[in-house]
């Protein structure tokens, strides 16, 4: 009997695929178990990624779910076939934040107790961080329904056993620096990877962490970190870049520093607030949450059992709203974190979008404000001013790409300035394959002329998450059949996106060559 233990797809990722396919079929774990002549507990273990799978069992699961979850042998890329020009309808719910979950997974290393994260996004990025955590000795156990994750670090981390492959495939590994520097005198981390978005220096992280005694030298394939133990009780950090992950790294370093750390020019964005809310449950006092100046009252030891639910993802909310906008549909996106979407909605209103917003209610974390947003079919026009991102409370940097496809659906010229990344704007010119008029002025600026008469085409998926989703959303608007090739990157940041769009009426088929 052949057992799949080491492939390009981890057992945890296979379990996530099986769970998603089962839910898409409307089956319970018990119903799938009955089809496979096994027990519900066995299905739970499979979906948690805690059981090795034989080739024979995978084949039976494929047949039971009428799916091609994993090819046996050489890996085959996934593609999407989209029949566009369909109006969507219904309600779709925003899932919890990818960026928030990743930060909380890293922050769980600060706590010697049990951290239970509720409603975690089951995406590839999360699975990679979980793989890294397990490789260094952390117990990470999914609940039977695959929604909650229990994390218990060991008394001593085994950094020599770190899963270098999983670590190198995510840029989030750099956020291990902050949690580790208060417990390790010296350690190595693999080079950070992630999306192809041009040069993304790690120097802002070094500036944020040097006051805590961290020194990092780039060696062959790794960051070699050493920590100077002597540091002042009160630390002041001035961030030269108001980055989200940079701020999170500084906060996590401060959480275990036995003194008061003042962080200026801090990001107050949604994932940073999630991290601060979690730390407060651990007994770490954080003053100034939601502002650009934070005062973190650290604790040298943290040993608390806590439950925390990451807040909803404003970038997913923008993605789903965009699906309704470009297809001229009326859909409701529920559980939208309004504090982090107000600039986007104001910009869309300026462009002529008609939408309605429900009364506010509170997220499961007890802190984040949510609303339901219904978009109505609207004739859009270009805004008077350019569209550009800014650190929160400005237009979210990750939401900017969606305005390219929205601008292409509007009448007039729209200037989009993506000043943050060196090459992301280039990926958005792939919209031209579907009939758009997107002109690259330089690596950071696009001139978009609309309205576009979208037409189907075959496009290779851009090697960056948000532009990849933008192309998919444009295909929903394009008449005829489109093919988006090599879509695995979308699973890095979205859980079952195409299946959820299908529930709104989209016609999307997944296939492999």
Short mmCIF file of C-alpha atoms in Angstrom, two decimals:
data_model
loop_
_atom_site.label_atom_id
_atom_site.label_comp_id
_atom_site.label_asym_id
_atom_site.label_seq_id
_atom_site.Cartn_x
_atom_site.Cartn_y
_atom_site.Cartn_z
CA UNK A 1 0.00 0.00 0.00
CA UNK A 2 1.40 3.39 -1.02
CA UNK A 3 1.03 6.17 1.56
CA UNK A 4 1.25 9.86 0.72
CA UNK A 5 3.49 11.46 3.33
CA UNK A 6 5.78 13.85 1.46
CA UNK A 7 4.40 15.64 -1.59
CA UNK A 8 4.13 19.23 -2.77
CA UNK A 9 0.72 19.18 -1.09
CA UNK A 10 0.81 18.58 2.67
CA UNK A 11 -1.57 16.19 4.43
CA UNK A 12 -3.13 19.23 6.13
CA UNK A 13 -3.78 20.88 2.76
CA UNK A 14 -5.33 17.66 1.43
CA UNK A 15 -7.58 17.58 4.49
CA UNK A 16 -8.67 21.15 3.79
CA UNK A 17 -9.51 20.23 0.18
CA UNK A 18 -11.55 17.23 1.32
CA UNK A 19 -13.46 19.26 3.89
CA UNK A 20 -14.26 21.98 1.34
CA UNK A 21 -15.42 19.47 -1.29
CA UNK A 22 -17.57 17.67 1.30
CA UNK A 23 -19.21 20.91 2.43
CA UNK A 24 -19.74 21.97 -1.18
CA UNK A 25 -21.63 18.70 -1.72
CA UNK A 26 -23.74 19.42 1.38
CA UNK A 27 -22.55 16.29 3.16
CA UNK A 28 -21.88 15.87 6.86
CA UNK A 29 -18.80 14.03 8.07
CA UNK A 30 -21.03 11.10 9.01
CA UNK A 31 -22.59 10.95 5.53
CA UNK A 32 -19.17 10.92 3.87
CA UNK A 33 -18.02 8.26 6.35
CA UNK A 34 -21.01 6.11 5.36
CA UNK A 35 -20.10 6.39 1.67
CA UNK A 36 -16.54 5.32 2.47
CA UNK A 37 -17.54 2.60 4.96
CA UNK A 38 -15.53 4.23 7.72
CA UNK A 39 -16.22 6.22 10.90
CA UNK A 40 -17.03 9.89 11.41
CA UNK A 41 -13.99 10.22 13.65
CA UNK A 42 -11.77 8.96 10.81
CA UNK A 43 -13.17 11.65 8.50
CA UNK A 44 -12.52 14.23 11.22
CA UNK A 45 -8.89 13.12 11.50
CA UNK A 46 -8.47 13.24 7.72
CA UNK A 47 -9.88 16.75 7.50
CA UNK A 48 -7.67 17.89 10.39
CA UNK A 49 -4.61 16.67 8.50
CA UNK A 50 -3.68 14.28 11.30
CA UNK A 51 -3.91 11.03 9.32
CA UNK A 52 -1.77 9.81 6.44
CA UNK A 53 -3.71 8.86 3.33
CA UNK A 54 -3.28 5.87 1.06
CA UNK A 55 -3.62 6.22 -2.70
CA UNK A 56 -6.56 3.82 -2.55
CA UNK A 57 -8.39 5.91 0.06
CA UNK A 58 -7.78 9.12 -1.88
CA UNK A 59 -9.25 7.52 -4.98
CA UNK A 60 -12.33 6.41 -3.01
CA UNK A 61 -12.76 9.93 -1.59
CA UNK A 62 -12.49 11.38 -5.10
CA UNK A 63 -15.26 9.05 -6.28
CA UNK A 64 -17.46 9.68 -3.22
CA UNK A 65 -17.24 13.45 -3.65
CA UNK A 66 -17.19 13.36 -7.47
CA UNK A 67 -14.04 15.47 -7.29
CA UNK A 68 -10.42 15.43 -8.45
CA UNK A 69 -8.89 16.55 -5.18
CA UNK A 70 -5.34 15.42 -5.76
CA UNK A 71 -3.64 13.89 -8.74
CA UNK A 72 -1.46 10.88 -8.07
CA UNK A 73 2.02 11.28 -9.52
CA UNK A 74 3.28 14.53 -11.03
CA UNK A 75 1.35 17.53 -9.64
CA UNK A 76 -1.06 19.19 -12.05
CA UNK A 77 -2.01 22.84 -11.87
CA UNK A 78 -5.64 23.83 -11.29
CA UNK A 79 -7.47 26.02 -13.79
CA UNK A 80 -10.87 27.72 -13.84
CA UNK A 81 -13.32 27.81 -16.74
CA UNK A 82 -15.70 30.74 -16.34
CA UNK A 83 -18.89 31.34 -18.28
CA UNK A 84 -19.35 35.05 -17.76
CA UNK A 85 -21.99 37.68 -18.34
CA UNK A 86 -24.25 36.18 -15.64
CA UNK A 87 -25.97 38.30 -13.04
CA UNK A 88 -25.35 37.24 -9.46
CA UNK A 89 -27.82 37.30 -6.59
CA UNK A 90 -28.08 36.35 -2.95
CA UNK A 91 -26.09 36.85 0.23
CA UNK A 92 -22.48 35.92 0.89
CA UNK A 93 -20.69 36.09 4.23
CA UNK A 94 -17.21 37.50 4.76
CA UNK A 95 -14.85 35.02 6.38
CA UNK A 96 -12.25 35.80 9.01
CA UNK A 97 -9.09 37.65 8.14
CA UNK A 98 -6.14 35.88 6.50
CA UNK A 99 -3.70 38.52 7.71
CA UNK A 100 -5.21 38.52 11.18
CA UNK A 101 -4.98 34.73 11.45
CA UNK A 102 -1.34 34.67 10.37
CA UNK A 103 -0.36 37.29 12.96
CA UNK A 104 -2.25 35.45 15.71
CA UNK A 105 -0.60 32.15 14.81
CA UNK A 106 2.80 33.80 15.19
CA UNK A 107 1.72 35.54 18.41
CA UNK A 108 0.62 32.23 19.94
CA UNK A 109 4.35 31.54 20.44
CA UNK A 110 4.32 34.22 23.14
CA UNK A 111 1.93 32.19 25.28
CA UNK A 112 2.93 29.07 27.20
CA UNK A 113 -0.76 28.29 27.69
CA UNK A 114 -3.36 27.06 25.22
CA UNK A 115 -4.56 29.48 22.55
CA UNK A 116 -7.82 28.57 20.85
CA UNK A 117 -8.46 30.54 17.65
CA UNK A 118 -12.09 30.33 16.57
CA UNK A 119 -13.33 30.53 12.99
CA UNK A 120 -9.86 30.49 11.43
CA UNK A 121 -9.68 30.89 7.65
CA UNK A 122 -8.71 27.49 6.17
CA UNK A 123 -6.36 28.77 3.50
CA UNK A 124 -2.96 27.66 2.23
CA UNK A 125 -1.16 30.53 3.98
CA UNK A 126 -2.58 29.43 7.32
CA UNK A 127 -1.73 25.78 6.66
CA UNK A 128 1.89 26.72 5.87
CA UNK A 129 2.29 28.59 9.15
CA UNK A 130 0.65 25.68 11.02
CA UNK A 131 3.13 23.31 9.31
CA UNK A 132 6.00 25.50 10.49
CA UNK A 133 4.62 25.63 14.05
CA UNK A 134 4.25 21.86 14.20
CA UNK A 135 7.76 21.37 12.86
CA UNK A 136 9.24 23.25 15.84
CA UNK A 137 7.27 21.29 18.41
CA UNK A 138 4.00 23.22 18.72
CA UNK A 139 0.81 21.19 19.17
CA UNK A 140 -1.69 22.54 16.66
CA UNK A 141 -5.01 20.66 16.59
CA UNK A 142 -8.07 21.47 14.48
CA UNK A 143 -11.55 20.93 15.90
CA UNK A 144 -13.76 18.22 14.40
CA UNK A 145 -15.51 20.73 12.14
CA UNK A 146 -12.21 22.21 10.97
CA UNK A 147 -13.08 25.73 12.11
CA UNK A 148 -11.21 26.18 15.40
CA UNK A 149 -7.52 25.65 16.12
CA UNK A 150 -5.91 24.84 19.47
CA UNK A 151 -2.25 25.82 19.81
CA UNK A 152 0.01 24.73 22.66
CA UNK A 153 3.75 25.53 22.43
CA UNK A 154 6.26 23.18 24.06
CA UNK A 155 8.43 24.18 27.00
CA UNK A 156 11.27 24.63 24.53
CA UNK A 157 10.91 25.18 20.77
CA UNK A 158 12.94 22.92 18.46
CA UNK A 159 14.03 25.48 15.86
CA UNK A 160 16.52 23.01 14.39
CA UNK A 161 13.57 21.02 13.03
CA UNK A 162 11.86 23.94 11.27
CA UNK A 163 10.04 23.08 8.03
CA UNK A 164 12.18 25.18 5.70
CA UNK A 165 10.07 24.45 2.62
CA UNK A 166 6.83 25.70 4.20
CA UNK A 167 8.67 28.66 5.74
CA UNK A 168 10.21 29.77 2.45
CA UNK A 169 6.84 29.69 0.71
CA UNK A 170 5.39 32.40 2.94
CA UNK A 171 6.65 35.89 3.71
CA UNK A 172 4.85 35.65 7.05
CA UNK A 173 7.76 33.67 8.49
CA UNK A 174 9.47 37.01 9.13
CA UNK A 175 6.88 37.60 11.87
CA UNK A 176 8.53 34.86 13.93
CA UNK A 177 11.33 37.34 14.73
CA UNK A 178 9.31 39.35 17.25
CA UNK A 179 7.97 36.39 19.27
CA UNK A 180 11.31 34.53 19.30
CA UNK A 181 13.73 37.28 20.29
CA UNK A 182 12.67 37.24 23.94
CA UNK A 183 13.12 33.47 24.30
CA UNK A 184 16.11 32.63 22.05
CA UNK A 185 19.62 34.07 22.28
CA UNK A 186 20.39 33.00 18.73
CA UNK A 187 18.32 31.34 16.00
CA UNK A 188 17.96 30.90 12.24
CA UNK A 189 14.90 31.48 10.06
CA UNK A 190 14.59 30.58 6.35
CA UNK A 191 14.36 33.41 3.84
CA UNK A 192 10.83 34.79 3.48
CA UNK A 193 8.89 34.19 0.27
CA UNK A 194 5.30 35.01 -0.78
CA UNK A 195 3.78 36.84 -3.75
CA UNK A 196 5.81 38.20 -6.66
CA UNK A 197 5.38 41.91 -5.92
CA UNK A 198 8.83 43.24 -6.70
CA UNK A 199 11.45 44.20 -4.12
CA UNK A 200 10.07 44.01 -0.59
CA UNK A 201 12.83 44.88 1.84
CA UNK A 202 12.96 43.46 5.34
CA UNK A 203 14.92 46.46 6.59
CA UNK A 204 11.82 48.11 8.19
CA UNK A 205 11.51 44.99 10.37
CA UNK A 206 15.14 45.32 11.40
CA UNK A 207 14.63 48.98 12.32
CA UNK A 208 11.62 48.00 14.44
CA UNK A 209 13.43 45.18 16.28
CA UNK A 210 16.96 46.52 16.80
CA UNK A 211 15.90 48.43 19.95
CA UNK A 212 15.09 45.01 21.45
CA UNK A 213 18.68 43.87 20.86
CA UNK A 214 18.05 41.90 17.64
CA UNK A 215 20.78 41.69 15.01
CA UNK A 216 20.16 39.75 11.80
CA UNK A 217 22.74 38.65 9.25
CA UNK A 218 21.71 37.12 5.93
CA UNK A 219 23.53 33.82 5.46
CA UNK A 220 23.13 31.13 2.82
CA UNK A 221 19.36 30.68 2.55
CA UNK A 222 18.54 31.95 6.05
CA UNK A 223 18.39 34.87 8.43
CA UNK A 224 20.82 34.33 11.31
CA UNK A 225 19.54 36.21 14.37
CA UNK A 226 21.36 37.06 17.57
CA UNK A 227 19.86 38.90 20.53
CA UNK A 228 21.72 41.22 22.91
CA UNK A 229 20.24 40.55 26.38
CA UNK A 230 21.01 43.98 27.86
CA UNK A 231 18.35 46.53 26.94
CA UNK A 232 16.63 49.39 28.73
CA UNK A 233 13.44 48.77 30.66
CA UNK A 234 11.54 51.36 28.64
CA UNK A 235 12.01 51.17 24.87
CA UNK A 236 11.01 53.68 22.22
CA UNK A 237 10.54 52.51 18.63
CA UNK A 238 9.93 54.86 15.70
CA UNK A 239 8.89 52.97 12.59
CA UNK A 240 10.21 54.43 9.35
CA UNK A 241 7.46 52.59 7.50
CA UNK A 242 3.90 52.33 8.83
CA UNK A 243 3.64 48.72 7.73
CA UNK A 244 1.20 46.20 9.15
CA UNK A 245 3.62 43.29 9.62
CA UNK A 246 6.37 45.64 10.81
CA UNK A 247 4.07 47.00 13.50
CA UNK A 248 2.99 43.48 14.47
CA UNK A 249 6.61 42.35 14.82
CA UNK A 250 7.37 45.29 17.11
CA UNK A 251 4.24 44.65 19.20
CA UNK A 252 5.09 40.95 19.62
CA UNK A 253 8.64 41.81 20.67
CA UNK A 254 7.24 44.32 23.19
CA UNK A 255 4.69 41.85 24.59
CA UNK A 256 7.36 39.74 26.31
CA UNK A 257 9.70 42.63 27.14
CA UNK A 258 9.36 43.37 30.89
CA UNK A 259 8.92 47.10 30.53
CA UNK A 260 6.97 49.69 28.58
CA UNK A 261 7.54 49.97 24.85
CA UNK A 262 6.30 53.02 22.95
CA UNK A 263 5.80 52.44 19.22
CA UNK A 264 5.31 55.52 17.06
CA UNK A 265 4.09 55.64 13.45
CA UNK A 266 2.40 52.30 14.16
CA UNK A 267 -0.17 50.87 11.79
CA UNK A 268 -3.68 50.87 13.32
CA UNK A 269 -4.99 48.47 10.65
CA UNK A 270 -7.39 45.59 11.27
CA UNK A 271 -4.83 42.81 11.74
CA UNK A 272 -2.85 44.98 14.17
CA UNK A 273 -5.99 45.61 16.21
CA UNK A 274 -6.76 41.87 16.23
CA UNK A 275 -3.27 41.21 17.59
CA UNK A 276 -3.69 43.84 20.32
CA UNK A 277 -7.09 42.45 21.35
CA UNK A 278 -5.54 38.99 21.66
CA UNK A 279 -2.61 40.28 23.71
CA UNK A 280 -5.01 41.98 26.11
CA UNK A 281 -6.55 38.55 26.77
CA UNK A 282 -3.03 37.36 27.60
CA UNK A 283 -2.73 40.10 30.21
CA UNK A 284 -0.58 42.45 28.12
CA UNK A 285 -1.84 46.00 28.44
CA UNK A 286 -1.83 47.96 25.15
CA UNK A 287 -2.65 51.67 25.19
CA UNK A 288 -3.66 53.49 22.02
CA UNK A 289 -5.24 50.66 20.02
CA UNK A 290 -6.50 52.09 16.74
CA UNK A 291 -4.01 54.98 16.77
CA UNK A 292 -0.47 55.45 15.43
CA UNK A 293 1.09 55.54 18.92
CA UNK A 294 1.01 52.36 20.99
CA UNK A 295 2.29 51.78 24.52
CA UNK A 296 2.79 48.09 25.26
CA UNK A 297 3.22 47.03 28.89
CA UNK A 298 5.05 43.74 28.44
CA UNK A 299 5.25 40.66 30.65
CA UNK A 300 8.32 38.44 30.90
CA UNK A 301 6.15 35.34 31.28
CA UNK A 302 2.74 34.63 29.74
CA UNK A 303 0.90 31.41 30.58
CA UNK A 304 -2.84 31.79 29.96
CA UNK A 305 -5.53 29.64 28.34
CA UNK A 306 -7.49 31.91 26.00
CA UNK A 307 -10.12 31.81 23.24
CA UNK A 308 -10.10 34.43 20.51
CA UNK A 309 -12.02 34.86 17.24
CA UNK A 310 -10.18 36.76 14.47
CA UNK A 311 -12.22 39.57 12.94
CA UNK A 312 -13.64 39.53 9.43
CA UNK A 313 -11.47 40.29 6.42
CA UNK A 314 -12.02 43.70 4.76
CA UNK A 315 -10.05 42.61 1.68
CA UNK A 316 -12.32 39.62 1.14
CA UNK A 317 -15.26 41.98 1.69
CA UNK A 318 -13.92 44.23 -1.09
CA UNK A 319 -13.43 41.21 -3.35
CA UNK A 320 -17.03 40.09 -2.90
CA UNK A 321 -18.46 43.59 -3.34
CA UNK A 322 -16.45 43.90 -6.55
CA UNK A 323 -18.03 40.69 -7.87
CA UNK A 324 -21.45 42.31 -7.56
CA UNK A 325 -20.32 45.68 -8.93
CA UNK A 326 -18.68 44.47 -12.15
CA UNK A 327 -21.51 42.03 -12.97
CA UNK A 328 -24.17 44.75 -12.40
CA UNK A 329 -25.78 42.55 -9.78
CA UNK A 330 -27.62 43.07 -6.52
CA UNK A 331 -25.91 41.03 -3.84
CA UNK A 332 -25.56 41.40 -0.08
CA UNK A 333 -22.17 40.95 1.55
CA UNK A 334 -22.68 40.29 5.24
CA UNK A 335 -20.28 40.77 8.16
CA UNK A 336 -18.30 43.60 6.57
CA UNK A 337 -15.87 45.27 9.04
CA UNK A 338 -17.06 48.79 8.32
CA UNK A 339 -14.28 50.67 10.13
CA UNK A 340 -11.85 49.30 7.54
CA UNK A 341 -14.08 49.82 4.48
CA UNK A 342 -15.33 53.39 4.86
CA UNK A 343 -12.85 55.00 2.44
CA UNK A 344 -13.49 52.29 -0.17
CA UNK A 345 -17.26 52.77 0.07
CA UNK A 346 -16.91 56.57 -0.05
CA UNK A 347 -14.76 56.26 -3.21
CA UNK A 348 -17.32 53.91 -4.78
CA UNK A 349 -20.13 56.33 -3.91
CA UNK A 350 -18.19 59.10 -5.67
CA UNK A 351 -18.06 56.84 -8.74
CA UNK A 352 -21.84 56.47 -8.67
CA UNK A 353 -22.30 53.15 -6.90
CA UNK A 354 -25.65 52.72 -5.18
CA UNK A 355 -25.51 50.64 -2.04
CA UNK A 356 -27.28 50.25 1.28
CA UNK A 357 -25.76 49.52 4.69
CA UNK A 358 -27.42 47.75 7.63
CA UNK A 359 -27.28 48.76 11.27
CA UNK A 360 -23.99 47.95 12.97
CA UNK A 361 -23.44 44.84 15.08
CA UNK A 362 -20.42 43.36 16.85
CA UNK A 363 -18.05 40.66 15.66
CA UNK A 364 -17.34 37.50 17.67
CA UNK A 365 -14.26 39.17 19.17
CA UNK A 366 -16.59 41.65 20.90
CA UNK A 367 -14.72 44.64 19.48
CA UNK A 368 -14.92 44.93 15.67
CA UNK A 369 -17.95 46.72 14.18
CA UNK A 370 -19.74 44.86 11.36
CA UNK A 371 -22.45 45.72 8.83
CA UNK A 372 -24.17 44.09 5.87
CA UNK A 373 -23.65 45.92 2.56
CA UNK A 374 -25.99 45.48 -0.40
CA UNK A 375 -24.75 46.73 -3.77
CA UNK A 376 -27.24 47.64 -6.49
CA UNK A 377 -26.69 47.72 -10.28
CA UNK A 378 -25.22 51.14 -11.03
CA UNK A 379 -23.82 53.16 -13.93
CA UNK A 380 -20.34 54.12 -12.76
CA UNK A 381 -18.14 57.01 -13.81
CA UNK A 382 -14.48 57.73 -13.21
CA UNK A 383 -13.63 59.65 -10.03
CA UNK A 384 -12.35 63.21 -10.33
CA UNK A 385 -9.12 62.46 -8.47
CA UNK A 386 -6.73 59.52 -8.78
CA UNK A 387 -7.26 56.40 -6.68
CA UNK A 388 -4.34 55.54 -4.45
CA UNK A 389 -3.82 53.57 -1.24
CA UNK A 390 -2.68 54.90 2.11
CA UNK A 391 -1.95 53.31 5.47
CA UNK A 392 -5.11 52.93 7.54
CA UNK A 393 -7.39 54.84 7.77
CA UNK A 394 -6.74 55.38 4.07
CA UNK A 395 -7.82 53.11 1.24
CA UNK A 396 -6.41 49.66 1.98
CA UNK A 397 -3.29 48.81 0.00
CA UNK A 398 -4.61 45.30 -0.68
CA UNK A 399 -7.95 46.69 -1.89
CA UNK A 400 -6.44 48.95 -4.54
CA UNK A 401 -6.26 46.28 -7.32
CA UNK A 402 -10.03 45.82 -7.23
CA UNK A 403 -10.47 49.41 -8.31
CA UNK A 404 -8.73 48.56 -11.59
CA UNK A 405 -11.53 46.24 -12.68
CA UNK A 406 -14.16 48.60 -11.23
CA UNK A 407 -12.63 51.57 -13.08
CA UNK A 408 -12.62 49.51 -16.28
CA UNK A 409 -16.38 49.12 -15.81
CA UNK A 410 -16.88 52.88 -15.34
CA UNK A 411 -17.08 55.58 -18.01
CA UNK A 412 -14.10 57.90 -18.34
CA UNK A 413 -10.41 57.88 -17.40
CA UNK A 414 -9.24 56.73 -13.98
CA UNK A 415 -5.67 57.11 -12.78
CA UNK A 416 -4.65 54.38 -10.33
CA UNK A 417 -1.41 54.93 -8.41
CA UNK A 418 -0.02 51.81 -6.72
CA UNK A 419 2.99 53.44 -5.07
CA UNK A 420 3.67 50.61 -2.61
CA UNK A 421 4.71 47.72 -4.86
CA UNK A 422 7.17 47.79 -7.72
CA UNK A 423 5.35 45.50 -10.15
CA UNK A 424 1.80 44.80 -8.99
CA UNK A 425 0.35 47.35 -11.43
CA UNK A 426 1.95 45.45 -14.31
CA UNK A 427 -0.09 42.35 -13.45
CA UNK A 428 -3.31 44.36 -13.76
CA UNK A 429 -2.65 45.01 -17.46
CA UNK A 430 -3.79 41.40 -17.98
CA UNK A 431 -7.29 42.89 -17.90
CA UNK A 432 -6.60 43.99 -21.49
CA UNK A 433 -6.86 40.33 -22.54
CA UNK A 434 -10.54 40.53 -21.57
CA UNK A 435 -11.22 43.73 -23.50
CA UNK A 436 -10.22 46.41 -21.00
CA UNK A 437 -8.20 49.52 -21.85
CA UNK A 438 -5.54 49.57 -19.14
CA UNK A 439 -2.40 51.54 -20.00
CA UNK A 440 0.75 51.23 -17.90
CA UNK A 441 2.26 54.68 -17.41
CA UNK A 442 5.16 53.43 -15.24
CA UNK A 443 5.64 50.53 -12.79
CA UNK A 444 3.33 52.23 -10.30
CA UNK A 445 0.63 54.02 -12.34
CA UNK A 446 -2.22 52.85 -14.56
CA UNK A 447 -4.55 54.82 -16.81
CA UNK A 448 -7.85 52.91 -17.05
CA UNK A 449 -10.44 53.89 -19.67
CA UNK A 450 -13.99 52.55 -19.57
CA UNK A 451 -16.60 51.36 -19.88
CA UNK A 452 -15.31 47.99 -21.05
CA UNK A 453 -17.21 45.58 -23.24
CA UNK A 454 -15.82 42.51 -21.56
CA UNK A 455 -15.20 39.42 -23.67
CA UNK A 456 -13.95 35.98 -22.76
CA UNK A 457 -10.30 35.01 -23.12
CA UNK A 458 -7.66 32.64 -21.78
CA UNK A 459 -5.30 34.22 -19.25
CA UNK A 460 -2.46 32.82 -17.17
CA UNK A 461 -2.96 33.62 -13.51
CA UNK A 462 -0.69 36.47 -12.31
CA UNK A 463 1.86 35.41 -9.66
CA UNK A 464 0.29 37.78 -7.09
CA UNK A 465 -2.82 37.08 -5.02
CA UNK A 466 -5.00 40.18 -5.45
CA UNK A 467 -4.36 40.70 -9.20
CA UNK A 468 -5.20 37.01 -9.69
CA UNK A 469 -8.60 37.50 -8.05
CA UNK A 470 -9.15 40.71 -10.06
CA UNK A 471 -8.76 38.75 -13.31
CA UNK A 472 -11.22 36.12 -12.06
CA UNK A 473 -13.80 38.81 -11.19
CA UNK A 474 -13.41 40.41 -14.63
CA UNK A 475 -14.10 37.00 -16.17
CA UNK A 476 -17.43 36.94 -14.31
CA UNK A 477 -18.37 40.08 -16.24
CA UNK A 478 -17.00 38.89 -19.61
CA UNK A 479 -19.48 37.42 -22.07
CA UNK A 480 -18.57 33.99 -23.31
CA UNK A 481 -16.14 31.50 -21.85
CA UNK A 482 -12.86 32.43 -20.19
CA UNK A 483 -10.08 30.26 -18.80
CA UNK A 484 -7.86 31.30 -15.93
CA UNK A 485 -4.82 29.03 -15.81
CA UNK A 486 -2.74 28.14 -12.76
CA UNK A 487 -5.03 29.46 -10.01
CA UNK A 488 -3.41 27.77 -7.01
CA UNK A 489 -2.21 31.15 -5.68
CA UNK A 490 -5.83 32.17 -4.99
CA UNK A 491 -6.04 29.52 -2.26
CA UNK A 492 -3.27 31.39 -0.39
CA UNK A 493 -5.73 34.06 0.68
CA UNK A 494 -9.27 32.82 0.00
CA UNK A 495 -11.20 29.84 1.31
CA UNK A 496 -13.29 28.11 -1.36
CA UNK A 497 -13.74 31.38 -3.30
CA UNK A 498 -14.99 29.88 -6.55
CA UNK A 499 -17.45 27.58 -4.74
CA UNK A 500 -18.88 30.53 -2.83
CA UNK A 501 -19.21 32.59 -6.02
CA UNK A 502 -21.05 29.66 -7.59
CA UNK A 503 -23.59 29.89 -4.77
CA UNK A 504 -24.31 33.45 -5.97
CA UNK A 505 -24.97 32.18 -9.49
CA UNK A 506 -21.52 32.36 -11.07
CA UNK A 507 -20.70 29.62 -13.58
CA UNK A 508 -17.19 28.43 -12.71
CA UNK A 509 -15.70 25.01 -13.34
CA UNK A 510 -12.42 23.77 -11.89
CA UNK A 511 -10.34 21.51 -14.14
CA UNK A 512 -6.82 20.18 -14.66
CA UNK A 513 -5.00 19.37 -17.89
#
